[in-house]
mmCIF file of C-alpha atoms in Angstrom:
data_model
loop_
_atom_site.group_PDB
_atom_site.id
_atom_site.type_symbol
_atom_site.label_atom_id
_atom_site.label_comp_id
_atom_site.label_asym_id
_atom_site.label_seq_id
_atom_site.Cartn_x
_atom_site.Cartn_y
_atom_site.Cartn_z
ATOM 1 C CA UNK A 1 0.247 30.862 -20.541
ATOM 2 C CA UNK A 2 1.584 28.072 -18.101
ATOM 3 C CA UNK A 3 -0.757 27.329 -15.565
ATOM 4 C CA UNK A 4 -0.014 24.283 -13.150
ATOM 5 C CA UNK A 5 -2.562 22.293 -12.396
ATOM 6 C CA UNK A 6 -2.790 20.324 -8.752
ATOM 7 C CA UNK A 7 -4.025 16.829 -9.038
ATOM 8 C CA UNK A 8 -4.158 13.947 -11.835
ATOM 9 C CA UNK A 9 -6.057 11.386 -12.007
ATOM 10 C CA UNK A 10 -9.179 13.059 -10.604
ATOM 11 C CA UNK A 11 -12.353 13.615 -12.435
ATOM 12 C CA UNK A 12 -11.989 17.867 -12.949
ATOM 13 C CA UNK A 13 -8.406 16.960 -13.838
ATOM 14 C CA UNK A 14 -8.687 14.236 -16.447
ATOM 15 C CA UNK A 15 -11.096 16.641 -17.461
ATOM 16 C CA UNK A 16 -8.606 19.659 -17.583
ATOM 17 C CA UNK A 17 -6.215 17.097 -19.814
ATOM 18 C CA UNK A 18 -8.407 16.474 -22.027
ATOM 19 C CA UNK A 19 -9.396 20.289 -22.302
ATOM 20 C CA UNK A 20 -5.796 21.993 -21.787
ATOM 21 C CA UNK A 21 -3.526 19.211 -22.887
ATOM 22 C CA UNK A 22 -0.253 21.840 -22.937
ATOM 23 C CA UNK A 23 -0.880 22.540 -18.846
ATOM 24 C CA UNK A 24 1.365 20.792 -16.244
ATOM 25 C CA UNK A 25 -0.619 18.086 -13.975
ATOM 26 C CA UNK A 26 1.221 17.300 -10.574
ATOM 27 C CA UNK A 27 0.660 14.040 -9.440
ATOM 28 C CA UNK A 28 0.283 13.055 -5.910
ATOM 29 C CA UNK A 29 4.050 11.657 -5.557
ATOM 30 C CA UNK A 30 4.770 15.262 -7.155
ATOM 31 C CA UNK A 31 2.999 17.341 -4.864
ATOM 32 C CA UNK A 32 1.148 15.149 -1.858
ATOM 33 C CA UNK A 33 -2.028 17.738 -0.159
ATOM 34 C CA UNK A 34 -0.885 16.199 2.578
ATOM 35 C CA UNK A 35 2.195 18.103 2.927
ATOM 36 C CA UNK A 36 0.856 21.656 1.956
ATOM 37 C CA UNK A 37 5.068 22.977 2.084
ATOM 38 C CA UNK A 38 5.963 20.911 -0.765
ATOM 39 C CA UNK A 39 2.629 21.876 -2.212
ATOM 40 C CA UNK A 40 3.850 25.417 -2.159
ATOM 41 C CA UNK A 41 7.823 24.936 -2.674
ATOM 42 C CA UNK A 42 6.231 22.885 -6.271
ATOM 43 C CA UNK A 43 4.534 26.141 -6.852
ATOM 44 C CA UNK A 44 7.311 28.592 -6.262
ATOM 45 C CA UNK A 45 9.957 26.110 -8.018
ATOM 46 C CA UNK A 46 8.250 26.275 -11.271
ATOM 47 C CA UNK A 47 7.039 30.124 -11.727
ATOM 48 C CA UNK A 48 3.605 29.262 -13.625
ATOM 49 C CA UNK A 49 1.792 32.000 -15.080
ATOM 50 C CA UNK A 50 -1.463 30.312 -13.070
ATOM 51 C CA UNK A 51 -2.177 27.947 -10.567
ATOM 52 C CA UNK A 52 -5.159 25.542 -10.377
ATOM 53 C CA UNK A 53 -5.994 23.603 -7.369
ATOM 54 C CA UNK A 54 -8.279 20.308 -8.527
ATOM 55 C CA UNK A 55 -7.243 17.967 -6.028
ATOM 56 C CA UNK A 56 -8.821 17.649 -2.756
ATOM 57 C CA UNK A 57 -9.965 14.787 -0.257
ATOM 58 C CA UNK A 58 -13.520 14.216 -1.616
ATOM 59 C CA UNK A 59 -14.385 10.989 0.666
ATOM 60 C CA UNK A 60 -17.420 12.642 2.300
ATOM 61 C CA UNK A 61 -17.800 9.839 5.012
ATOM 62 C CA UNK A 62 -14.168 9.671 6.045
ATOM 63 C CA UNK A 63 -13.717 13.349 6.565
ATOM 64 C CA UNK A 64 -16.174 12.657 9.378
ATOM 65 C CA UNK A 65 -13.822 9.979 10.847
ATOM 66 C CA UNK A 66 -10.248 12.496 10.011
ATOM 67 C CA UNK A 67 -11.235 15.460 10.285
ATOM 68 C CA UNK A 68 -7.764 16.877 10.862
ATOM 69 C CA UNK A 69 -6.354 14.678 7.932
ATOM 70 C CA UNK A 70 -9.373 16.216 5.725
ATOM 71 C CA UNK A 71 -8.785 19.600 6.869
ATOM 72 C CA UNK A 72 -4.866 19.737 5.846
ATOM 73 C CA UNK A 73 -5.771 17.848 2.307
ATOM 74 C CA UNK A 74 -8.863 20.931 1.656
ATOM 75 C CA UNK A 75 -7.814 23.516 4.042
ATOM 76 C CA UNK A 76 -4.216 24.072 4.659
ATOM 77 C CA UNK A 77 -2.692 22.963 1.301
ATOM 78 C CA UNK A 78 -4.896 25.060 -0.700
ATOM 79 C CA UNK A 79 -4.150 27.892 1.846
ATOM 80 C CA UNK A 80 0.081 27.214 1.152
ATOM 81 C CA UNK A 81 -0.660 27.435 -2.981
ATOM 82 C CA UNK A 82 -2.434 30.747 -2.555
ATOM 83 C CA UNK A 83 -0.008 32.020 -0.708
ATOM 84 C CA UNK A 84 2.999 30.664 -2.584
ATOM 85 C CA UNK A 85 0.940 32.423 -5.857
ATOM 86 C CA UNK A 86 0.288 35.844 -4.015
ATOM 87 C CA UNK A 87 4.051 35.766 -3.311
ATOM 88 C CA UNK A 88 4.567 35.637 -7.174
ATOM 89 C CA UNK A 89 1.829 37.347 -8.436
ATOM 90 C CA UNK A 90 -0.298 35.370 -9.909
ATOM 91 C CA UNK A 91 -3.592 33.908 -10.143
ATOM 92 C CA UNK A 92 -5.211 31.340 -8.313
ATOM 93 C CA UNK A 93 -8.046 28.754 -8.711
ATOM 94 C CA UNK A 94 -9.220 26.390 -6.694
ATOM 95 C CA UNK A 95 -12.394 24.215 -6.456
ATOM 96 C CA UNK A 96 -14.977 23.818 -3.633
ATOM 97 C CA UNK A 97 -18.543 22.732 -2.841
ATOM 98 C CA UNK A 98 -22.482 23.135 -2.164
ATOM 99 C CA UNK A 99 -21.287 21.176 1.041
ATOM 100 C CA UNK A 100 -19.951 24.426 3.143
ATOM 101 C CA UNK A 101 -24.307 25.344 3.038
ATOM 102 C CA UNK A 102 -26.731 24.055 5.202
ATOM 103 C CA UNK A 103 -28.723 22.707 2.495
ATOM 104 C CA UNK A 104 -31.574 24.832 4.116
ATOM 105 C CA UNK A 105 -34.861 25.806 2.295
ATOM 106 C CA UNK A 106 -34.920 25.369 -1.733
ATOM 107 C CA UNK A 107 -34.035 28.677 -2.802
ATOM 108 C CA UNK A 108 -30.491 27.878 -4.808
ATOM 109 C CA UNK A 109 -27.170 29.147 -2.819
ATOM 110 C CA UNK A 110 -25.959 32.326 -3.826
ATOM 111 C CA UNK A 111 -22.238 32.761 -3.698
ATOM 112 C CA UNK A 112 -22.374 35.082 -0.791
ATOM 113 C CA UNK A 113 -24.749 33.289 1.054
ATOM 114 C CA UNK A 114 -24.005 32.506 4.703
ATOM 115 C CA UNK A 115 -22.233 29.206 4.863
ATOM 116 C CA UNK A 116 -22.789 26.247 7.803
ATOM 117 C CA UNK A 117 -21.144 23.288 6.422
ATOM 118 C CA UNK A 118 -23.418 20.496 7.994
ATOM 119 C CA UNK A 119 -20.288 17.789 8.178
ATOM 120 C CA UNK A 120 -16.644 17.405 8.305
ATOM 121 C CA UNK A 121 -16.024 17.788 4.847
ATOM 122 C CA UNK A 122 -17.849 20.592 4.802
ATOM 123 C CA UNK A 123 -15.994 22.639 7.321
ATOM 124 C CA UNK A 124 -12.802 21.534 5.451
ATOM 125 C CA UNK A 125 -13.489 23.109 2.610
ATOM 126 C CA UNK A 126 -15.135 25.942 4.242
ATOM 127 C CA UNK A 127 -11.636 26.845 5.913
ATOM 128 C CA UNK A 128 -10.041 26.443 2.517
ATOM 129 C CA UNK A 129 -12.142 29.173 1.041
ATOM 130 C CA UNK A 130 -11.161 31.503 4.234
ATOM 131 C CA UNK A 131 -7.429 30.861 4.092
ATOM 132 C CA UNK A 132 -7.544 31.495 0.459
ATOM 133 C CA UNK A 133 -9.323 34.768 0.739
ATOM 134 C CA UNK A 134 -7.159 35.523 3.827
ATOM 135 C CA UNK A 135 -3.839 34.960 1.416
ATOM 136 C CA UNK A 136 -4.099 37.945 -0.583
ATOM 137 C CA UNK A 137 -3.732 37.466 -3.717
ATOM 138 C CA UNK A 138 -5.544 37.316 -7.251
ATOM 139 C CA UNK A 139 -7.683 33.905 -6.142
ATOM 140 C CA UNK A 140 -10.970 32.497 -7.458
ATOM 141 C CA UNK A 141 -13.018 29.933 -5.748
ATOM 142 C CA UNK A 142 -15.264 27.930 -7.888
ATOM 143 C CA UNK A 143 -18.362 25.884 -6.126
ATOM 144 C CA UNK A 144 -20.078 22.780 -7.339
ATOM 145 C CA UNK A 145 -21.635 20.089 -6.711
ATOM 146 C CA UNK A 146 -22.416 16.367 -7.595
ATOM 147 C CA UNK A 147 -19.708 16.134 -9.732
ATOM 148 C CA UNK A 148 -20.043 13.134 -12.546
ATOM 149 C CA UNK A 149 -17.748 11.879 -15.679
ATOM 150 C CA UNK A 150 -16.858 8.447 -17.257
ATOM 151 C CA UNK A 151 -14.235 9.136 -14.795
ATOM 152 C CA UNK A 152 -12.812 8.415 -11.961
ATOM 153 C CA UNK A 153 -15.277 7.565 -8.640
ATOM 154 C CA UNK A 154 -19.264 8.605 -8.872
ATOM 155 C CA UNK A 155 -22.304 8.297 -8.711
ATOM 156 C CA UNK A 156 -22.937 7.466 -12.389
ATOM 157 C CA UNK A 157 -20.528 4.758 -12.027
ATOM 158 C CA UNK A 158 -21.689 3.382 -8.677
ATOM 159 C CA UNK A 159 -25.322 2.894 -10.932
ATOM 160 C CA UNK A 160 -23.972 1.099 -13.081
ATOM 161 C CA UNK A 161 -22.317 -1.033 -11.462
ATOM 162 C CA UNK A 162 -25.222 -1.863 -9.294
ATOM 163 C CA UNK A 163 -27.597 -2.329 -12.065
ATOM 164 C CA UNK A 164 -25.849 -5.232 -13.397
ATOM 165 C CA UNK A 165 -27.161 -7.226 -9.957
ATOM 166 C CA UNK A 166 -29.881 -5.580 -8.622
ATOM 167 C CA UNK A 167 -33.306 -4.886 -10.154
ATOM 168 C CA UNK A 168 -34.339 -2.183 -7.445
ATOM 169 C CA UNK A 169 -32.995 0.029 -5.136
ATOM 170 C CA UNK A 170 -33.570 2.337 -2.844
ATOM 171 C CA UNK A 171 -32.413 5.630 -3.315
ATOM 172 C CA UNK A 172 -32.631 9.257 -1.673
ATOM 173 C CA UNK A 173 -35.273 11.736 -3.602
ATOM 174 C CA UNK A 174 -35.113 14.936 -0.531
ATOM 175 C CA UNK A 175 -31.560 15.932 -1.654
ATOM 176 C CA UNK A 176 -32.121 18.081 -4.528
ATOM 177 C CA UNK A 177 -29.381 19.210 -6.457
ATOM 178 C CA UNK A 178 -27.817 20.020 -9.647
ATOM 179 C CA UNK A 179 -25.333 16.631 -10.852
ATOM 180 C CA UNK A 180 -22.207 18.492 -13.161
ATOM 181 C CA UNK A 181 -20.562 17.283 -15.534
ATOM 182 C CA UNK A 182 -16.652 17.335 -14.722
ATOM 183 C CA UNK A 183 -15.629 18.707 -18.158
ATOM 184 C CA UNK A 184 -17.988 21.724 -17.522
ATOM 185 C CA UNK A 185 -16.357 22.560 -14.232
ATOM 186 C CA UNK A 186 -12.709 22.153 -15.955
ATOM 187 C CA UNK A 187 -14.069 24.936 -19.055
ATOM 188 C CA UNK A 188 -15.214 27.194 -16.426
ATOM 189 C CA UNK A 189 -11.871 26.662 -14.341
ATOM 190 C CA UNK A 190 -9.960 27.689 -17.813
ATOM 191 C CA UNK A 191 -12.097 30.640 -18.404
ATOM 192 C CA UNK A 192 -11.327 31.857 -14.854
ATOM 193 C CA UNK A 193 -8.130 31.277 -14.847
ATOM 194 C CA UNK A 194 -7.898 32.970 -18.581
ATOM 195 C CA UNK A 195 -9.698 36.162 -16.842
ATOM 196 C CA UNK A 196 -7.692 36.238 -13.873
ATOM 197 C CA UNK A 197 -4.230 36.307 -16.028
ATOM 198 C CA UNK A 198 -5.927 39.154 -17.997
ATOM 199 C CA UNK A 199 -6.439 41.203 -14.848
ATOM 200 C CA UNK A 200 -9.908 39.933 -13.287
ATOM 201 C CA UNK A 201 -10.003 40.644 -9.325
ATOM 202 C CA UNK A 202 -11.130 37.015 -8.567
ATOM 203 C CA UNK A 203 -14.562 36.077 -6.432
ATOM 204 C CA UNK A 204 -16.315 33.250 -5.513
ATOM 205 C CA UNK A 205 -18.404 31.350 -8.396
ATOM 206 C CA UNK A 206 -20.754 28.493 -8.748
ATOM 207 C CA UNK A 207 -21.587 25.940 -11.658
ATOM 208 C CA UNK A 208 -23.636 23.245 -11.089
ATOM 209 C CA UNK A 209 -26.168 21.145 -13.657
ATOM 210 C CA UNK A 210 -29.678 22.348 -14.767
ATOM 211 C CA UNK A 211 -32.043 21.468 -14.240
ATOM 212 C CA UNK A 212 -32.095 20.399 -10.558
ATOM 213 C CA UNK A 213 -32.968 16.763 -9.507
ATOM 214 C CA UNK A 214 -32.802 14.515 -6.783
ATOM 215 C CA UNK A 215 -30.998 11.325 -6.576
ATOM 216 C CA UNK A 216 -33.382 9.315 -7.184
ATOM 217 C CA UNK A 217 -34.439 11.036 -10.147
ATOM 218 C CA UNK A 218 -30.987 11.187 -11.727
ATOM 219 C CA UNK A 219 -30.340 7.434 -11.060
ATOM 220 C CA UNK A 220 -33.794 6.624 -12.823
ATOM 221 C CA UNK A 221 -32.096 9.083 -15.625
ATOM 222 C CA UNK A 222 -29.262 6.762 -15.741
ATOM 223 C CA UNK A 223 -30.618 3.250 -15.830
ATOM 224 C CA UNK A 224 -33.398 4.868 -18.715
ATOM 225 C CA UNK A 225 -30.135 6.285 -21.047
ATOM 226 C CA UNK A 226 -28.320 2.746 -20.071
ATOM 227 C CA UNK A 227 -31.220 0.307 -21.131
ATOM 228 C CA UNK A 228 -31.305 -0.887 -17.794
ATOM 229 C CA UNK A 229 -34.921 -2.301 -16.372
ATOM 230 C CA UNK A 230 -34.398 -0.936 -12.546
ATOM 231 C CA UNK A 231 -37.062 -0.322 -10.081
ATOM 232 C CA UNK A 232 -36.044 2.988 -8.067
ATOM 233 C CA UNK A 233 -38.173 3.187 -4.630
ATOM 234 C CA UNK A 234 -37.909 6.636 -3.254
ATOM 235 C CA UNK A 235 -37.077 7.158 -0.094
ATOM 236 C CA UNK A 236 -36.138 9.721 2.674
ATOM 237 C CA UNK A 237 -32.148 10.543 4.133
ATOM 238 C CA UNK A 238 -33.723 9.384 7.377
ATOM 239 C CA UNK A 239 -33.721 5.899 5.761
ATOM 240 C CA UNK A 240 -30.451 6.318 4.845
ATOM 241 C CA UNK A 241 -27.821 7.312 7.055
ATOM 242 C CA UNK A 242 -24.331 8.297 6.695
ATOM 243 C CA UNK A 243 -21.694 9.117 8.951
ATOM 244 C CA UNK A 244 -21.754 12.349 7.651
ATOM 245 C CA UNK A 245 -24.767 14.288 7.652
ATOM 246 C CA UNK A 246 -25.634 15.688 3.676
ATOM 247 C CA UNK A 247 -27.729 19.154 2.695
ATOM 248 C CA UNK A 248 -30.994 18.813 1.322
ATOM 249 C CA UNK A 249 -30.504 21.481 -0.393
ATOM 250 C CA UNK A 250 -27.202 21.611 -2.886
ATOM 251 C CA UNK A 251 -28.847 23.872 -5.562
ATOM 252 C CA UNK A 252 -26.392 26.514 -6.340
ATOM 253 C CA UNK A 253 -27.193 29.837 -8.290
ATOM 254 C CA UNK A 254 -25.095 30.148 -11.295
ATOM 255 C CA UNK A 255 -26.024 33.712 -12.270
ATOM 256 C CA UNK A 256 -23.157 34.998 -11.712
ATOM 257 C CA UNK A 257 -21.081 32.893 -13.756
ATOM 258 C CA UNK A 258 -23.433 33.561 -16.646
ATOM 259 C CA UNK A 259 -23.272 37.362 -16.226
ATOM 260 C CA UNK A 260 -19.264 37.270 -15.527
ATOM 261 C CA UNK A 261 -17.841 34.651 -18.094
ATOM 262 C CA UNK A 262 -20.800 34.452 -20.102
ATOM 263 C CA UNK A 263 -20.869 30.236 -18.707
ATOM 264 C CA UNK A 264 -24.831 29.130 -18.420
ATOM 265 C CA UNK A 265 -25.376 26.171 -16.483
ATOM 266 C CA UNK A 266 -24.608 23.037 -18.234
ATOM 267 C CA UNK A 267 -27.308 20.572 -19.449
ATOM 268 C CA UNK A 268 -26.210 17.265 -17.186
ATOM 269 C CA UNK A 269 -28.362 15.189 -19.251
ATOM 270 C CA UNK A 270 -26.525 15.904 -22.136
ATOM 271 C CA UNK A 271 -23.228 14.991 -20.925
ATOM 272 C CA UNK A 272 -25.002 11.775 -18.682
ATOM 273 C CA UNK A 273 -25.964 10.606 -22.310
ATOM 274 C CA UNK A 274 -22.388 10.715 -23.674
ATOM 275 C CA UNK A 275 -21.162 9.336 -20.317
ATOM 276 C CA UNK A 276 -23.419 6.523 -19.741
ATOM 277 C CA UNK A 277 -22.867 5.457 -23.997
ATOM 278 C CA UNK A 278 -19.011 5.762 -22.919
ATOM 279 C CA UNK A 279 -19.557 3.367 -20.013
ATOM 280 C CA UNK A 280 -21.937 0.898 -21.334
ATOM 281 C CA UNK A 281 -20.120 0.489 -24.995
#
């Protein structure tokens, strides 16, 4: 099977490399979001078997100051690939986010749940998932959150780096979620994307990390597995704004991915212990 993969250098992708070495990566000069017509016209040049979509503008805080620009990137390029795929046939995967919730409650999001992105980014990705579904065609949408990997820009990494000046920080603990490992998103996208091409409908999915944490728990996780001596201090999102607004909520309920592809949750602090040895070696 030929699937083409959208995006490069990003954490899923690099990922997906690693994973599905013989699929075809587009790289931004390739196939710029920006432009969602060449986006499609790369799609309907090359005839792929499959299509996954695992590029996307991910800068949470900037969204909030473009939100057109973030909107084309997660909204109307993804919308051009499922359409250029419906137009051929074939199936469709692209990835999203907790972020189109309201991060409400602490009951984890089920994939039907009503959605009310609380930001820019949010909304962007929200109108991705509608134009995808609106396209017609033989699409999946796979949800996640807190996305980490040796890779690319995180979380993880950001820890890290800090750790080698600072002795303490303050860091959020009332966002809960589940942090997920990039490689576990890219298996689930392959498993999809294997189901779809063997006659699967498509839906909406979610994969996220067990057990559910909040930042400052998973950064004390971090400095323990990197032999780091940081003090966390706990704090509220009040005492830490952003330009964009984040859910307190970004647990995500997985059962469905479990009962479809037969994909249980992955352990993050598995894959944080490879990562972190990775980074620190």
């Amino acid at each position: 099977m030929q699937v083409l993969v959208f995006g490069e250098t990003g954490q899923v992708a690099t990922a997906l490399k690693r994973l599905a070495p013989g699929y075809a990566f587009l790289s931004r000069a390739e196939a710029d979001l920006t432009n969602p017509s060449a986006c499609a016209n790369a799609i309907l040049a090359r005839a792929p078997d499959a299509v996954i979509n695992a590029a996307a503008w991910t800068n949470v805080d900037a969204a909030e100051a473009d939100e057109p620009a973030a909107t084309v990137v997660n909204a109307d390029a993804p919308a051009a690939m499922a359409r250029a795929c419906a137009a051929l046939g074939i199936p469709f995967v692209t990835i999203s986010t907790d972020y189109v919730f309201d991060g409400s409650g602490d009951t984890p999001w089920a994939p039907d749940a009503p959605t009310a992105p609380l930001n820019a980014y949010g909304r962007s990705k929200l109108a991705g998932e509608t134009a995808v579904r609106a396209a017609g065609g033989q699409a999946a949408i796979l949800r996640t959150s807190w996305v980490f990997s040796a890779d690319g820009t995180n979380f993880v990494k950001t820890m890290l780096r800090l750790s080698e000046s600072r002795d303490a920080l303050s860091i959020v603990a009332d966002q809960i979620g589940g942090p997920t490992p990039a490689a576990a998103i890219a298996n689930a996208a392959i498993r999809i994307v294997q189901a779809l091409h063997g006659g699967h409908p498509g839906g909406t999915w979610h994969i996220a990390g067990h057990p559910f944490v909040s930042w400052a728990d998973f950064a004390r996780r971090i400095f323990d597995l990197a032999g780091r001596s940081v003090t966390v201090t706990p704090i509220p999102s009040a005492d830490y704004p952003t330009p964009a607004p984040r859910p307190l909520n970004s647990r995500l309920d997985c059962a469905s991915l479990l009962s479809d592809f037969g994909l249980a949750q992955p352990d993050w602090m598995a894959a944080l212990r490879a990562d972190v040895k990775r980074l620190t070696q």
